[in-house]
mmCIF file of C-alpha atoms in Angstrom:
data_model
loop_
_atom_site.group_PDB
_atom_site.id
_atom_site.type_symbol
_atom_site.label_atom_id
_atom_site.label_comp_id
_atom_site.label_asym_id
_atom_site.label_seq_id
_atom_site.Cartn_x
_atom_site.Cartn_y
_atom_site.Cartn_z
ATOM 1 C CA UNK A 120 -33.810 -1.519 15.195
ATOM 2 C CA UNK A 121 -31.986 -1.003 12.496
ATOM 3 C CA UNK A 122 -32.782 0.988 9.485
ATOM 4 C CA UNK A 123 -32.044 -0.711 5.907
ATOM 5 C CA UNK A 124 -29.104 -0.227 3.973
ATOM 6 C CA UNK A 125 -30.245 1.824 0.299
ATOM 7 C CA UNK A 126 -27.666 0.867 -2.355
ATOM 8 C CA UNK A 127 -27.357 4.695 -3.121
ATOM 9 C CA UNK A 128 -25.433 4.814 0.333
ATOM 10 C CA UNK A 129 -23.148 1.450 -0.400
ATOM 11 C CA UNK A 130 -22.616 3.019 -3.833
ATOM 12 C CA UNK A 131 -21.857 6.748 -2.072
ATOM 13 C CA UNK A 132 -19.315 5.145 -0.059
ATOM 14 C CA UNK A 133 -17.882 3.125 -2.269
ATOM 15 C CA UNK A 134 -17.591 6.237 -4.540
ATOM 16 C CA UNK A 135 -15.447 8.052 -1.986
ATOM 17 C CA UNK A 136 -12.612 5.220 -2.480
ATOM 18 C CA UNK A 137 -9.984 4.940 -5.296
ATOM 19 C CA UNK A 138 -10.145 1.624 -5.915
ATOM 20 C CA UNK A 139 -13.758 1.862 -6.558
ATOM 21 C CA UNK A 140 -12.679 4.950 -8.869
ATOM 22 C CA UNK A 141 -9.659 2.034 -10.343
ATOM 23 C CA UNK A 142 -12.509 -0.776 -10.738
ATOM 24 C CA UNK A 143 -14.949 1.992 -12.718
ATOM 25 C CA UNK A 144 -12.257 2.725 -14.927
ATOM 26 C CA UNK A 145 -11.913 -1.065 -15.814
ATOM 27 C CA UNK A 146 -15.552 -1.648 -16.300
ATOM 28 C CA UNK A 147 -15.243 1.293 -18.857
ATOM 29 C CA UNK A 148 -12.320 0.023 -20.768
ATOM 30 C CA UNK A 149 -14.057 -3.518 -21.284
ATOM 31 C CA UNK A 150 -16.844 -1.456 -22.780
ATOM 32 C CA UNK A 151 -14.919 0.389 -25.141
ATOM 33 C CA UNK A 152 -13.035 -2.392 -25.971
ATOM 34 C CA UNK A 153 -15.945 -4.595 -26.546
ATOM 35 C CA UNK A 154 -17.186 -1.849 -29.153
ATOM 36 C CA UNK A 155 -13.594 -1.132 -30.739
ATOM 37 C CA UNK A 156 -12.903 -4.488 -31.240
ATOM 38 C CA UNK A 157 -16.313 -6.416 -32.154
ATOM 39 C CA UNK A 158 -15.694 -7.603 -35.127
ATOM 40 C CA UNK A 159 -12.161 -8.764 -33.372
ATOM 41 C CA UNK A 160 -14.295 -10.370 -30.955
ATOM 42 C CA UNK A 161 -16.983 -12.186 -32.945
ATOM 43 C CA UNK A 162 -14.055 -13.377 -35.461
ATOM 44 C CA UNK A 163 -11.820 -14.725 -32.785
ATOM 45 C CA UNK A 164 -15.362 -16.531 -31.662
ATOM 46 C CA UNK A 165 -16.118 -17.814 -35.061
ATOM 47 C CA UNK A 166 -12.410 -19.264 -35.070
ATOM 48 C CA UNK A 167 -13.596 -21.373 -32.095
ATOM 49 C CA UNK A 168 -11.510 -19.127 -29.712
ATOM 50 C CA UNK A 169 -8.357 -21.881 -29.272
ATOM 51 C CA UNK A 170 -5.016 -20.680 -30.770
ATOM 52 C CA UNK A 171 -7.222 -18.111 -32.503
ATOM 53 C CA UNK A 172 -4.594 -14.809 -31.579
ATOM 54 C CA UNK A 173 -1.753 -14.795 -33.617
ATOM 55 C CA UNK A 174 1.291 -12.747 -31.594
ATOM 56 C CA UNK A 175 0.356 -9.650 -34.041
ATOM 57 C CA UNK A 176 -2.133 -7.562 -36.027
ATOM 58 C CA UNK A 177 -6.036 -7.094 -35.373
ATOM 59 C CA UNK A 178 -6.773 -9.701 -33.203
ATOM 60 C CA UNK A 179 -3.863 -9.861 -30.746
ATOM 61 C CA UNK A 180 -4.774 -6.129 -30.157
ATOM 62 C CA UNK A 181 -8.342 -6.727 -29.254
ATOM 63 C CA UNK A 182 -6.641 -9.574 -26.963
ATOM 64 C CA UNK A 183 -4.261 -7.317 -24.900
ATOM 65 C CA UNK A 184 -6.558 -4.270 -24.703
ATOM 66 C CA UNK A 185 -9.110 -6.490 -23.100
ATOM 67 C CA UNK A 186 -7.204 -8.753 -21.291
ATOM 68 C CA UNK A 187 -6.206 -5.484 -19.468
ATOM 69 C CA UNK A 188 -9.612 -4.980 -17.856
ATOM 70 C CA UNK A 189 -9.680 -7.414 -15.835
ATOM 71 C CA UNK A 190 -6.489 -7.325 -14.481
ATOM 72 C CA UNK A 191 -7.273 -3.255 -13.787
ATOM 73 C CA UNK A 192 -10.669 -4.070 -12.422
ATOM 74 C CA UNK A 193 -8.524 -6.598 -9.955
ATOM 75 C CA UNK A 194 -6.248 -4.128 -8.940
ATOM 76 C CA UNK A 195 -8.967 -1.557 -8.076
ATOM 77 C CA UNK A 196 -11.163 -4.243 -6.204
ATOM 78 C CA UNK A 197 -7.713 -5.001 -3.582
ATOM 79 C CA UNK A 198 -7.342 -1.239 -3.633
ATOM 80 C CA UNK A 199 -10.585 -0.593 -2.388
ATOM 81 C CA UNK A 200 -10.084 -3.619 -0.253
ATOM 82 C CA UNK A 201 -7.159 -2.310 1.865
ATOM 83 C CA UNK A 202 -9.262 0.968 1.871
ATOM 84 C CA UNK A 203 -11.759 -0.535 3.541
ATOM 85 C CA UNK A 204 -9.128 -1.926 5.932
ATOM 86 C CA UNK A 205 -7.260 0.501 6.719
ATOM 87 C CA UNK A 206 -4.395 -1.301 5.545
ATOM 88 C CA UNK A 207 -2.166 1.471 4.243
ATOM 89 C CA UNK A 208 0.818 -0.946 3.454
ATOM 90 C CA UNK A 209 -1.504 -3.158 0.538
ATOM 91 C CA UNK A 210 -2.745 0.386 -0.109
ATOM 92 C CA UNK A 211 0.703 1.991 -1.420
ATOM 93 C CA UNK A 212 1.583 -0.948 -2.987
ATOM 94 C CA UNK A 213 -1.498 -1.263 -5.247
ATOM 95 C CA UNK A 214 -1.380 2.578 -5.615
ATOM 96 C CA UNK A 215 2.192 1.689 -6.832
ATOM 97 C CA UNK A 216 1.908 -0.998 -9.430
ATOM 98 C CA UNK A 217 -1.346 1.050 -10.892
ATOM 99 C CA UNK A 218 0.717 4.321 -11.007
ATOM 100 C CA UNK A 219 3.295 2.140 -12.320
ATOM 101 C CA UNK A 220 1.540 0.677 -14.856
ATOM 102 C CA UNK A 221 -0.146 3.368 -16.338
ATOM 103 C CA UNK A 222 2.873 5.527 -16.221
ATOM 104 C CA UNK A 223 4.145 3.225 -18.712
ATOM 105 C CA UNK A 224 0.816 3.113 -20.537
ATOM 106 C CA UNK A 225 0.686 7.001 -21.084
ATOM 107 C CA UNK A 226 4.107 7.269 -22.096
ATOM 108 C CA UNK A 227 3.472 4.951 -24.711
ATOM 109 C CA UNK A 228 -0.041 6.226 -25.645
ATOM 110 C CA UNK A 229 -0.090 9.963 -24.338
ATOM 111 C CA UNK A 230 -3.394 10.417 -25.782
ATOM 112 C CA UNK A 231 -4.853 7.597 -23.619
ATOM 113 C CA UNK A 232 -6.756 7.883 -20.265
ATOM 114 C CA UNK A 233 -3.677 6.279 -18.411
ATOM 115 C CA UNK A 234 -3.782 9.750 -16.827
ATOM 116 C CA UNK A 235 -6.472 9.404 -15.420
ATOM 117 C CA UNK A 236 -5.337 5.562 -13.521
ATOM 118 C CA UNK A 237 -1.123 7.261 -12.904
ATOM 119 C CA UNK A 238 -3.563 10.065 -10.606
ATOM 120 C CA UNK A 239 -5.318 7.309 -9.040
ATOM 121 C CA UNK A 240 -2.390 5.739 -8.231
ATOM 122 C CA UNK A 241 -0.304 8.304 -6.923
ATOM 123 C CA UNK A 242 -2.938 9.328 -5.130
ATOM 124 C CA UNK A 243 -3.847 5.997 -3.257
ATOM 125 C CA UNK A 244 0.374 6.287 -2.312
ATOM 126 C CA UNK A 245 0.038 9.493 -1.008
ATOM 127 C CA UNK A 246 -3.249 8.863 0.758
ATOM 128 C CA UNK A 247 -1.556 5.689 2.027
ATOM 129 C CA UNK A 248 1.742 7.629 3.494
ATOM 130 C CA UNK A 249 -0.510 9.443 6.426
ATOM 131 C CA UNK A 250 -2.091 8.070 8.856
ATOM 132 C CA UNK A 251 -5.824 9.486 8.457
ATOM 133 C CA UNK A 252 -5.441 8.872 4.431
ATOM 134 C CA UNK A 253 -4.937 12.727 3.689
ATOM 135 C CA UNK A 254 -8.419 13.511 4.815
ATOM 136 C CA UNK A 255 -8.515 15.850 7.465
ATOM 137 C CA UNK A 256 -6.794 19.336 6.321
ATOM 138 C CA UNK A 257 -4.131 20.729 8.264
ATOM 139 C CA UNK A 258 -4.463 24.703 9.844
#
């Protein structure tokens, strides 16, 4: 028999992989955005939501900066995919374009938790350049 699974194990172990880490990291960013840009929010709403960004100010802001966390939150889920996997190929790739893309986020804004995604990422390419993921520790 076996015993059931407790979602504080499926959450420990999916803790323990970057692209869970990436994912998080979205999920936070939609939640900041959602309070930075409310009133952005509710007024593109109000506007009926169709052709309701212009290319600049307030609104196309909100737009981009949200629109991100999805697209984050995707790259953390196949992350965490090829994790799961083993597939170290996917893995260095992903690790790649995040590392990539937040590189160019935290030059632009150094203040900004892109820091936090360009580790991630370089980390899930190292990880992915030896065989056992950089896990066991060499004597």
């Amino acid at each position: 028999m076996t015993s059931p699974v407790r979602p504080a194990d499926v959450l420990r172990a999916r803790a323990g992989t970057l692209g869970w880490w990436v994912e998080l990291v979205a999920v936070g960013h939609l939640v900041v955005g959602s309070v930075l840009f409310r009133d952005v929010v509710l007024d593109v709403a109000r506007a009926g939501g169709w052709g309701a960004v212009p290319l600049r100010g307030d609104r196309a802001t909100g737009f981009w900066f949200l629109l991100a966390s999805p697209a984050w939150w995707a790259l953390g889920r196949e992350l965490r995919a090829a994790e799961e996997r083993g597939d170290r190929a996917t893995q260095r790739r992903t690790g790649r374009a995040v590392a990539g893309l937040s590189a160019a986020g935290a030059v632009m804004l150094p203040g900004s938790p892109f820091w936090v995604l360009l580790a991630l990422g370089l980390t899930a390419v190292r990880r992915a350049a030896v065989p056992d993921g950089g896990l066991t520790r060499r004597r």
